[in-house]
PDB file of C-alpha atoms in Angstrom:
ATOM      1  CA  MET H   1      40.137 -33.226 -26.768  1.00 52.00           C
ATOM      2  CA  LYS H   2      40.107 -32.496 -22.759  1.00 52.00           C
ATOM      3  CA  PHE H   3      40.362 -28.560 -23.620  1.00 52.00           C
ATOM      4  CA  GLU H   4      36.854 -28.892 -25.650  1.00 56.00           C
ATOM      5  CA  LYS H   5      35.278 -30.862 -22.686  1.00 56.00           C
ATOM      6  CA  PHE H   6      36.511 -28.185 -20.450  1.00 53.00           C
ATOM      7  CA  GLU H   7      35.317 -25.718 -22.834  1.00 57.00           C
ATOM      8  CA  SER H   8      32.159 -27.314 -22.875  1.00 63.00           C
ATOM      9  CA  PHE H   9      31.488 -27.200 -19.196  1.00 55.00           C
ATOM     10  CA  SER H  10      32.662 -23.983 -19.014  1.00 58.00           C
ATOM     11  CA  GLN H  11      29.905 -22.777 -21.048  1.00 59.00           C
ATOM     12  CA  LYS H  12      27.088 -25.038 -19.519  1.00 55.00           C
ATOM     13  CA  ILE H  13      28.160 -23.392 -16.119  1.00 53.00           C
ATOM     14  CA  GLU H  14      27.493 -19.769 -17.691  1.00 58.00           C
ATOM     15  CA  GLN H  15      24.172 -20.956 -19.141  1.00 57.00           C
ATOM     16  CA  VAL H  16      23.088 -21.775 -15.967  1.00 51.00           C
ATOM     17  CA  GLY H  17      23.963 -18.650 -14.070  1.00 56.00           C
ATOM     18  CA  SER H  18      22.540 -16.557 -16.739  1.00 69.00           C
ATOM     19  CA  ARG H  19      19.528 -18.825 -16.581  1.00 69.00           C
ATOM     20  CA  GLU H  20      19.684 -17.848 -12.606  1.00 72.00           C
ATOM     21  CA  GLN H  21      19.790 -13.890 -13.396  1.00 77.00           C
ATOM     22  CA  LYS H  22      17.160 -13.650 -15.564  1.00 81.00           C
ATOM     23  CA  GLU H  23      15.031 -15.723 -13.128  1.00 82.00           C
ATOM     24  CA  ARG H  24      16.280 -13.275 -10.340  1.00 81.00           C
ATOM     25  CA  ASP H  25      15.717 -10.343 -12.777  1.00 84.00           C
ATOM     26  CA  ILE H  26      12.077 -11.264 -13.282  1.00 86.00           C
ATOM     27  CA  GLU H  27      11.764 -12.159  -9.514  1.00 89.00           C
ATOM     28  CA  ARG H  28      12.827  -8.705  -8.604  1.00 87.00           C
ATOM     29  CA  LYS H  29      10.841  -6.872 -11.090  1.00 92.00           C
ATOM     30  CA  ARG H  30       8.085  -8.574  -9.813  1.00 92.00           C
ATOM     31  CA  GLY H  31       8.686  -7.624  -6.360  1.00 92.00           C
ATOM     32  CA  ILE H  32       8.755  -3.918  -7.535  1.00 94.00           C
ATOM     33  CA  GLU H  33       5.404  -4.514  -8.931  1.00 94.00           C
ATOM     34  CA  THR H  34       3.835  -5.473  -5.536  1.00 93.00           C
ATOM     35  CA  LEU H  35       5.660  -3.033  -3.717  1.00 94.00           C
ATOM     36  CA  ASN H  36       3.727  -0.400  -5.675  1.00 94.00           C
ATOM     37  CA  SER H  37       0.413  -2.155  -5.587  1.00 94.00           C
ATOM     38  CA  LYS H  38       0.557  -2.295  -1.695  1.00 94.00           C
ATOM     39  CA  ILE H  39       1.876   1.180  -1.298  1.00 95.00           C
ATOM     40  CA  GLU H  40      -1.120   2.301  -3.601  1.00 95.00           C
ATOM     41  CA  GLU H  41      -3.820   0.756  -1.232  1.00 95.00           C
ATOM     42  CA  ASP H  42      -1.817   2.105   1.637  1.00 94.00           C
ATOM     43  CA  VAL H  43      -2.437   5.461   0.000  1.00 95.00           C
ATOM     44  CA  GLU H  44      -5.943   4.777  -1.064  1.00 95.00           C
ATOM     45  CA  ARG H  45      -6.552   4.352   3.043  1.00 93.00           C
ATOM     46  CA  LEU H  46      -4.393   7.667   3.957  1.00 94.00           C
ATOM     47  CA  ARG H  47      -6.307   9.919   1.436  1.00 94.00           C
ATOM     48  CA  GLU H  48      -9.255   9.609   3.569  1.00 91.00           C
ATOM     49  CA  PHE H  49      -7.894  12.209   5.771  1.00 90.00           C
ATOM     50  CA  LEU H  50      -4.330  13.431   3.981  1.00 96.00           C
ATOM     51  CA  PRO H  51      -3.732  14.889   0.392  1.00 96.00           C
ATOM     52  CA  LEU H  52      -1.284  12.227  -1.064  1.00 97.00           C
ATOM     53  CA  THR H  53       0.302  11.672  -4.391  1.00 95.00           C
ATOM     54  CA  ALA H  54       0.276   7.983  -5.889  1.00 93.00           C
ATOM     55  CA  GLU H  55       3.644   7.718  -4.163  1.00 93.00           C
ATOM     56  CA  GLY H  56       2.606   8.660  -0.549  1.00 94.00           C
ATOM     57  CA  ARG H  57       3.990  12.440  -0.936  1.00 96.00           C
ATOM     58  CA  ILE H  58       2.473  15.118   0.579  1.00 97.00           C
ATOM     59  CA  ASP H  59       0.903  16.632  -2.460  1.00 97.00           C
ATOM     60  CA  PRO H  60       1.832  20.576  -2.843  1.00 97.00           C
ATOM     61  CA  ASN H  61      -1.165  21.065  -5.007  1.00 96.00           C
ATOM     62  CA  SER H  62      -3.581  20.962  -2.413  1.00 96.00           C
ATOM     63  CA  PHE H  63      -2.366  23.834  -0.423  1.00 97.00           C
ATOM     64  CA  GLU H  64      -3.775  26.367  -2.447  1.00 95.00           C
ATOM     65  CA  GLU H  65      -5.914  27.837   0.840  1.00 94.00           C
ATOM     66  CA  VAL H  66      -2.218  27.877   2.761  1.00 96.00           C
ATOM     67  CA  TYR H  67       0.319  29.167   0.109  1.00 96.00           C
ATOM     68  CA  SER H  68      -0.283  31.486  -3.054  1.00 96.00           C
ATOM     69  CA  ARG H  69      -0.387  29.251  -6.462  1.00 96.00           C
ATOM     70  CA  GLU H  70       2.896  31.163  -7.128  1.00 96.00           C
ATOM     71  CA  LYS H  71       4.873  29.790  -4.081  1.00 97.00           C
ATOM     72  CA  ILE H  72       3.240  26.787  -4.779  1.00 96.00           C
ATOM     73  CA  GLU H  73       4.029  26.696  -8.634  1.00 96.00           C
ATOM     74  CA  GLU H  74       7.681  28.295  -7.582  1.00 97.00           C
ATOM     75  CA  ASP H  75       8.138  25.137  -5.352  1.00 96.00           C
ATOM     76  CA  LYS H  76       7.564  22.816  -7.898  1.00 95.00           C
ATOM     77  CA  LYS H  77       9.886  24.791 -10.423  1.00 95.00           C
ATOM     78  CA  TRP H  78      12.902  25.034  -7.692  1.00 95.00           C
ATOM     79  CA  THR H  79      12.230  20.877  -7.460  1.00 94.00           C
ATOM     80  CA  GLN H  80      12.522  20.250 -10.977  1.00 93.00           C
ATOM     81  CA  ALA H  81      15.241  22.205 -11.821  1.00 93.00           C
ATOM     82  CA  LYS H  82      17.085  20.487  -8.776  1.00 90.00           C
ATOM     83  CA  GLU H  83      15.909  16.970  -9.652  1.00 87.00           C
ATOM     84  CA  GLU H  84      17.744  18.161 -12.989  1.00 88.00           C
ATOM     85  CA  GLU H  85      21.025  18.975 -11.473  1.00 87.00           C
ATOM     86  CA  TYR H  86      20.786  15.499 -10.019  1.00 81.00           C
ATOM     87  CA  LYS H  87      20.691  13.933 -13.120  1.00 80.00           C
ATOM     88  CA  SER H  88      23.492  16.043 -14.606  1.00 80.00           C
ATOM     89  CA  ARG H  89      25.899  14.292 -12.157  1.00 78.00           C
ATOM     90  CA  GLY H  90      24.738  10.688 -13.713  1.00 69.00           C
ATOM     91  CA  ASN H  91      24.830   7.969 -11.584  1.00 73.00           C
ATOM     92  CA  PRO H  92      20.867   7.326 -12.835  1.00 75.00           C
ATOM     93  CA  GLU H  93      20.847   3.406 -10.892  1.00 79.00           C
ATOM     94  CA  ALA H  94      21.690   5.478  -7.344  1.00 80.00           C
ATOM     95  CA  ARG H  95      18.518   7.409  -7.801  1.00 83.00           C
ATOM     96  CA  LYS H  96      16.761   4.163  -8.872  1.00 87.00           C
ATOM     97  CA  LYS H  97      17.663   2.635  -5.619  1.00 89.00           C
ATOM     98  CA  GLY H  98      17.451   5.502  -3.524  1.00 90.00           C
ATOM     99  CA  GLU H  99      13.915   5.689  -4.644  1.00 92.00           C
ATOM    100  CA  LEU H 100      13.266   2.282  -4.330  1.00 94.00           C
ATOM    101  CA  ARG H 101      14.657   2.662  -0.362  1.00 95.00           C
ATOM    102  CA  GLU H 102      12.249   5.119  -0.188  1.00 96.00           C
ATOM    103  CA  LYS H 103       9.330   2.922  -0.734  1.00 96.00           C
ATOM    104  CA  VAL H 104      10.308  -0.268   1.035  1.00 96.00           C
ATOM    105  CA  THR H 105      10.931   1.893   3.764  1.00 97.00           C
ATOM    106  CA  LEU H 106       7.399   3.514   3.537  1.00 97.00           C
ATOM    107  CA  LEU H 107       5.915  -0.124   3.031  1.00 96.00           C
ATOM    108  CA  ILE H 108       7.535  -1.425   6.308  1.00 95.00           C
ATOM    109  CA  LEU H 109       7.208   1.693   8.322  1.00 96.00           C
ATOM    110  CA  ASN H 110       3.197   1.491   8.065  1.00 94.00           C
ATOM    111  CA  LYS H 111       2.873  -2.163   8.239  1.00 94.00           C
ATOM    112  CA  PHE H 112       4.769  -2.229  11.825  1.00 94.00           C
ATOM    113  CA  PHE H 113       5.553   1.328  13.102  1.00 93.00           C
ATOM    114  CA  GLY H 114       1.247   1.780  14.091  1.00 84.00           C
ATOM    115  CA  PRO H 115      -0.520   3.517  15.770  1.00 85.00           C
ATOM    116  CA  LEU H 116       2.170   5.917  13.994  1.00 94.00           C
ATOM    117  CA  ILE H 117       0.830   7.038  10.049  1.00 94.00           C
ATOM    118  CA  THR H 118       4.066   7.483   7.996  1.00 96.00           C
ATOM    119  CA  VAL H 119       4.144   9.257   4.911  1.00 97.00           C
ATOM    120  CA  ARG H 120       6.490  10.784   2.571  1.00 97.00           C
ATOM    121  CA  THR H 121       6.876  14.412   2.163  1.00 98.00           C
ATOM    122  CA  ALA H 122       6.664  16.866  -0.636  1.00 97.00           C
ATOM    123  CA  GLU H 123       9.046  16.624  -2.977  1.00 95.00           C
ATOM    124  CA  ILE H 124      10.580  19.849  -2.010  1.00 96.00           C
ATOM    125  CA  ASP H 125      10.686  19.352   1.661  1.00 97.00           C
ATOM    126  CA  ASP H 126      12.479  16.146   0.854  1.00 95.00           C
ATOM    127  CA  LYS H 127      15.358  18.043  -1.529  1.00 93.00           C
ATOM    128  CA  LYS H 128      15.413  21.592   0.392  1.00 92.00           C
ATOM    129  CA  ARG H 129      14.889  19.760   4.063  1.00 91.00           C
ATOM    130  CA  HIS H 130      16.071  16.439   3.735  1.00 90.00           C
ATOM    131  CA  SER H 131      13.290  14.710   5.452  1.00 94.00           C
ATOM    132  CA  ASP H 132      12.055  11.789   3.261  1.00 96.00           C
ATOM    133  CA  PHE H 133       9.426  10.929   6.055  1.00 97.00           C
ATOM    134  CA  LEU H 134       7.142  12.163   8.622  1.00 98.00           C
ATOM    135  CA  PHE H 135       5.309  10.797  11.438  1.00 97.00           C
ATOM    136  CA  PHE H 136       1.991  11.692  12.482  1.00 95.00           C
ATOM    137  CA  ASP H 137       1.125  10.515  16.373  1.00 92.00           C
ATOM    138  CA  PRO H 138      -3.113   9.547  15.891  1.00 84.00           C
ATOM    139  CA  GLU H 139      -3.469  10.858  19.433  1.00 85.00           C
ATOM    140  CA  SER H 140      -2.184  13.965  19.054  1.00 89.00           C
ATOM    141  CA  GLY H 141      -2.464  14.720  15.416  1.00 90.00           C
ATOM    142  CA  LYS H 142       0.513  16.538  15.494  1.00 94.00           C
ATOM    143  CA  VAL H 143       4.068  15.507  13.353  1.00 96.00           C
ATOM    144  CA  ILE H 144       6.114  14.294  16.064  1.00 96.00           C
ATOM    145  CA  CYS H 145       9.295  13.839  14.217  1.00 97.00           C
ATOM    146  CA  GLY H 146      10.692  13.350  10.684  1.00 97.00           C
ATOM    147  CA  ALA H 147      13.106  10.974   9.018  1.00 97.00           C
ATOM    148  CA  ASP H 148      16.045  10.735   5.913  1.00 96.00           C
ATOM    149  CA  SER H 149      16.242   7.686   4.259  1.00 95.00           C
ATOM    150  CA  GLY H 150      19.356   6.568   3.463  1.00 92.00           C
ATOM    151  CA  SER H 151      21.953   2.927   3.070  1.00 90.00           C
ATOM    152  CA  PRO H 152      23.594   2.199   6.412  1.00 88.00           C
ATOM    153  CA  GLU H 153      26.911   1.146   4.152  1.00 84.00           C
ATOM    154  CA  GLY H 154      29.198   3.265   1.888  1.00 79.00           C
ATOM    155  CA  PRO H 155      31.061   6.912   2.428  1.00 80.00           C
ATOM    156  CA  LEU H 156      28.200   8.968   2.323  1.00 83.00           C
ATOM    157  CA  HIS H 157      26.954   7.280   5.396  1.00 88.00           C
ATOM    158  CA  GLN H 158      28.854   9.218   8.122  1.00 89.00           C
ATOM    159  CA  GLU H 159      28.738  12.283   6.522  1.00 90.00           C
ATOM    160  CA  LYS H 160      24.465  11.686   6.887  1.00 91.00           C
ATOM    161  CA  LYS H 161      24.995  11.292  10.484  1.00 92.00           C
ATOM    162  CA  LYS H 162      26.668  13.957  10.969  1.00 92.00           C
ATOM    163  CA  THR H 163      24.625  16.531   9.241  1.00 91.00           C
ATOM    164  CA  ILE H 164      21.228  14.657  10.741  1.00 94.00           C
ATOM    165  CA  PHE H 165      22.982  15.159  14.234  1.00 94.00           C
ATOM    166  CA  GLU H 166      23.861  19.398  13.410  1.00 92.00           C
ATOM    167  CA  LYS H 167      20.129  19.587  11.968  1.00 93.00           C
ATOM    168  CA  ASN H 168      18.535  18.382  15.431  1.00 95.00           C
ATOM    169  CA  ILE H 169      21.291  20.852  17.582  1.00 92.00           C
ATOM    170  CA  GLY H 170      21.260  23.652  15.506  1.00 87.00           C
ATOM    171  CA  VAL H 171      24.310  25.920  14.407  1.00 72.00           C
ATOM    172  CA  LEU H 172      23.119  28.618  17.134  1.00 66.00           C
ATOM    173  CA  PRO H 173      21.474  28.705  20.652  1.00 62.00           C
ATOM    174  CA  GLY H 174      18.186  28.275  20.377  1.00 59.00           C
ATOM    175  CA  GLU H 175      18.139  26.889  17.106  1.00 76.00           C
ATOM    176  CA  GLY H 176      17.516  23.149  15.999  1.00 92.00           C
ATOM    177  CA  GLY H 177      15.265  20.960  14.286  1.00 94.00           C
ATOM    178  CA  VAL H 178      13.926  21.036  10.904  1.00 95.00           C
ATOM    179  CA  LYS H 179      11.114  22.785   9.193  1.00 95.00           C
ATOM    180  CA  ILE H 180       8.840  21.341   6.706  1.00 97.00           C
ATOM    181  CA  ASP H 181       6.503  23.842   4.121  1.00 97.00           C
ATOM    182  CA  TYR H 182       4.058  20.927   3.573  1.00 98.00           C
ATOM    183  CA  GLY H 183       2.606  19.288   6.739  1.00 97.00           C
ATOM    184  CA  ALA H 184      -0.329  19.052   8.482  1.00 97.00           C
ATOM    185  CA  ILE H 185      -1.759  18.677  12.037  1.00 96.00           C
ATOM    186  CA  LEU H 186      -4.820  16.015  12.956  1.00 93.00           C
ATOM    187  CA  ARG H 187      -7.727  16.479  14.843  1.00 88.00           C
ATOM    188  CA  LYS H 188      -9.940  14.357  15.925  1.00 81.00           C
ATOM    189  CA  ARG H 189     -14.076  15.206  15.354  1.00 79.00           C
ATOM    190  CA  GLY H 190     -16.164  13.078  16.998  1.00 78.00           C
ATOM    191  CA  ASP H 191     -15.559   9.694  14.492  1.00 78.00           C
ATOM    192  CA  LYS H 192     -13.684  12.110  12.036  1.00 81.00           C
ATOM    193  CA  ILE H 193     -10.744  13.615  11.396  1.00 84.00           C
ATOM    194  CA  GLU H 194     -10.518  16.925  10.669  1.00 89.00           C
ATOM    195  CA  THR H 195      -6.923  18.057   8.772  1.00 94.00           C
ATOM    196  CA  ILE H 196      -5.185  21.605   9.068  1.00 95.00           C
ATOM    197  CA  LEU H 197      -2.693  21.612   6.427  1.00 97.00           C
ATOM    198  CA  THR H 198       0.218  23.759   7.555  1.00 97.00           C
ATOM    199  CA  SER H 199       3.802  24.384   7.640  1.00 97.00           C
ATOM    200  CA  LEU H 200       5.639  22.546  10.875  1.00 97.00           C
ATOM    201  CA  SER H 201       8.956  23.654  12.625  1.00 95.00           C
ATOM    202  CA  ARG H 202      11.123  21.961  15.104  1.00 95.00           C
ATOM    203  CA  LEU H 203      10.771  19.016  14.671  1.00 97.00           C
ATOM    204  CA  PRO H 204      13.529  16.367  15.250  1.00 97.00           C
ATOM    205  CA  LEU H 205      15.064  14.115  12.355  1.00 97.00           C
ATOM    206  CA  PHE H 206      16.176  10.562  12.301  1.00 97.00           C
ATOM    207  CA  GLY H 207      18.144   8.533   9.963  1.00 96.00           C
ATOM    208  CA  VAL H 208      15.865   5.473   8.467  1.00 96.00           C
ATOM    209  CA  TYR H 209      18.233   2.692   7.002  1.00 96.00           C
ATOM    210  CA  ILE H 210      18.009   0.138   4.605  1.00 95.00           C
ATOM    211  CA  SER H 211      21.099  -1.779   3.373  1.00 94.00           C
ATOM    212  CA  ASP H 212      21.088  -2.703  -0.321  1.00 92.00           C
ATOM    213  CA  ASN H 213      21.054  -6.597   0.404  1.00 93.00           C
ATOM    214  CA  GLU H 214      18.145  -6.148   2.590  1.00 94.00           C
ATOM    215  CA  MET H 215      16.639  -4.222   0.009  1.00 94.00           C
ATOM    216  CA  GLU H 216      17.385  -6.420  -2.401  1.00 93.00           C
ATOM    217  CA  GLU H 217      16.355  -9.728  -0.516  1.00 93.00           C
ATOM    218  CA  TYR H 218      13.186  -8.569   0.425  1.00 94.00           C
ATOM    219  CA  LEU H 219      12.116  -7.363  -3.217  1.00 94.00           C
ATOM    220  CA  GLN H 220      13.339 -10.837  -4.290  1.00 93.00           C
ATOM    221  CA  THR H 221      11.418 -12.884  -1.729  1.00 93.00           C
ATOM    222  CA  LEU H 222       7.792 -10.479  -2.274  1.00 92.00           C
ATOM    223  CA  GLY H 223       8.352 -11.404  -6.648  1.00 91.00           C
ATOM    224  CA  ARG H 224       8.275 -14.929  -5.635  1.00 89.00           C
ATOM    225  CA  GLN H 225       5.255 -14.267  -3.392  1.00 86.00           C
ATOM    226  CA  ASP H 226       7.290 -15.973  -0.767  1.00 85.00           C
ATOM    227  CA  TYR H 227       4.802 -14.520   1.967  1.00 85.00           C
ATOM    228  CA  SER H 228       6.244 -16.566   5.020  1.00 88.00           C
ATOM    229  CA  GLU H 229      10.204 -15.365   4.683  1.00 91.00           C
ATOM    230  CA  THR H 230       8.502 -11.978   2.908  1.00 91.00           C
ATOM    231  CA  GLU H 231       7.400 -11.541   6.676  1.00 91.00           C
ATOM    232  CA  LYS H 232      10.391 -12.220   8.346  1.00 92.00           C
ATOM    233  CA  ILE H 233      12.463 -10.052   6.503  1.00 94.00           C
ATOM    234  CA  GLU H 234      10.155  -7.024   7.315  1.00 94.00           C
ATOM    235  CA  ARG H 235      10.404  -8.285  11.042  1.00 94.00           C
ATOM    236  CA  LYS H 236      14.318  -8.061  10.534  1.00 94.00           C
ATOM    237  CA  ILE H 237      13.913  -4.619   9.095  1.00 95.00           C
ATOM    238  CA  ALA H 238      11.631  -3.265  11.393  1.00 95.00           C
ATOM    239  CA  ARG H 239      13.389  -5.151  13.894  1.00 95.00           C
ATOM    240  CA  ASN H 240      16.857  -2.983  12.876  1.00 95.00           C
ATOM    241  CA  ILE H 241      15.453   0.219  12.110  1.00 96.00           C
ATOM    242  CA  THR H 242      13.664   0.650  15.777  1.00 96.00           C
ATOM    243  CA  GLN H 243      16.802  -0.256  17.293  1.00 96.00           C
ATOM    244  CA  ASN H 244      19.023   2.349  15.414  1.00 96.00           C
ATOM    245  CA  PHE H 245      15.705   4.818  16.144  1.00 97.00           C
ATOM    246  CA  GLN H 246      16.302   4.243  19.818  1.00 97.00           C
ATOM    247  CA  GLU H 247      20.406   4.549  19.613  1.00 96.00           C
ATOM    248  CA  GLN H 248      19.476   7.968  17.664  1.00 97.00           C
ATOM    249  CA  ALA H 249      17.047   9.342  20.500  1.00 97.00           C
ATOM    250  CA  ALA H 250      19.182   8.376  23.374  1.00 96.00           C
ATOM    251  CA  THR H 251      22.460  10.072  21.711  1.00 96.00           C
ATOM    252  CA  LEU H 252      20.070  13.493  21.188  1.00 96.00           C
ATOM    253  CA  LYS H 253      18.834  13.319  24.934  1.00 94.00           C
ATOM    254  CA  LYS H 254      22.461  13.778  26.167  1.00 94.00           C
ATOM    255  CA  GLU H 255      22.531  17.297  24.218  1.00 92.00           C
ATOM    256  CA  LYS H 256      20.853  20.396  24.863  1.00 89.00           C
ATOM    257  CA  LEU H 257      18.077  20.845  22.789  1.00 92.00           C
ATOM    258  CA  HIS H 258      15.560  23.309  21.578  1.00 92.00           C
ATOM    259  CA  PRO H 259      12.341  22.231  24.155  1.00 93.00           C
ATOM    260  CA  ARG H 260      10.335  21.376  21.086  1.00 94.00           C
ATOM    261  CA  VAL H 261      12.843  18.928  19.459  1.00 95.00           C
ATOM    262  CA  ALA H 262      13.517  17.120  23.189  1.00 95.00           C
ATOM    263  CA  GLU H 263       9.640  16.767  23.335  1.00 95.00           C
ATOM    264  CA  GLY H 264       9.077  15.181  19.988  1.00 96.00           C
ATOM    265  CA  ILE H 265      12.107  12.708  20.807  1.00 96.00           C
ATOM    266  CA  GLU H 266      10.577  12.420  23.958  1.00 95.00           C
ATOM    267  CA  SER H 267       7.157  11.358  21.978  1.00 94.00           C
ATOM    268  CA  PHE H 268       8.694   9.456  19.426  1.00 96.00           C
ATOM    269  CA  GLU H 269      10.715   7.221  22.435  1.00 95.00           C
ATOM    270  CA  LYS H 270       7.621   5.978  24.234  1.00 93.00           C
ATOM    271  CA  VAL H 271       6.305   4.578  20.867  1.00 93.00           C
ATOM    272  CA  LEU H 272       8.811   3.184  19.816  1.00 95.00           C
ATOM    273  CA  ASN H 273       9.720   1.093  23.173  1.00 93.00           C
ATOM    274  CA  SER H 274       5.929  -0.245  22.739  1.00 92.00           C
ATOM    275  CA  ILE H 275       6.910  -0.842  19.330  1.00 92.00           C
ATOM    276  CA  SER H 276       9.919  -3.044  20.397  1.00 92.00           C
ATOM    277  CA  LYS H 277       7.785  -4.728  22.803  1.00 89.00           C
ATOM    278  CA  ASN H 278       5.247  -5.552  20.134  1.00 86.00           C
ATOM    279  CA  LEU H 279       7.968  -7.098  17.703  1.00 86.00           C
ATOM    280  CA  GLU H 280       9.497  -9.152  20.380  1.00 81.00           C
ATOM    281  CA  ASN H 281       6.516 -10.576  21.461  1.00 72.00           C
ATOM    282  CA  LYS H 282       5.639 -11.702  18.047  1.00 64.00           C
ATOM    283  CA  GLU H 283       8.613 -13.372  17.959  1.00 60.00           C
ATOM    284  CA  GLN H 284       8.145 -15.727  21.068  1.00 54.00           C
TER     285      GLN H 284
END
């Protein structure tokens, strides 16, 4: 009789746990829907002067005046082949999580990293150059650096940090920075912005990291429409990213860099200092 009571109690606990998990799954799904909706809003705003896909990526199809249609199609085929290669390795959940992480990062960067404009790179620059984001400085109209998204946890983190560092330094003297095939320069013409689509080179590359726990917590609060808590989490993530960027910049400045890479880091550092102060002031 006592065993039956214990079994009944255990079943109730399992039922409660199952119900709570379902609620968390629903909140997470709503959070992802809200995330996508907010990114679409940002994309519509930025499309005024940048050719972007619905996911906030630079769109290669708009570069027909820069590259031949053959090159653009070849790049798309290469990208598709690379994606199929990734899929053949398995672990589709990791791919989904990586995509989600980039979207969360994009939303937070565009919310807190003003005056910079942040966009995702074209898929070929993502997969071939390993730069997920580009940071535009509206004052100069230039892209001052790129960033590669990832988690600050797990065995791949140290490998990613090493790769990013080596890309900035360059293998041979005089090398360094990353090349982007599908980039742009923004120029102010009175009240309007002129967009020049072009390739970019010698860009500093940074790592931008959000942990799995931070991402999941953010999606849950976004799904619950708990805007006060969502804002707190966004600020915490933005502060962590800013501090980590500043640490990376300080480390790179100790190295012998190509002048254009060094210039990009210096420009980025100035903006980071301003962002850091703004985040601190809003906390007080």
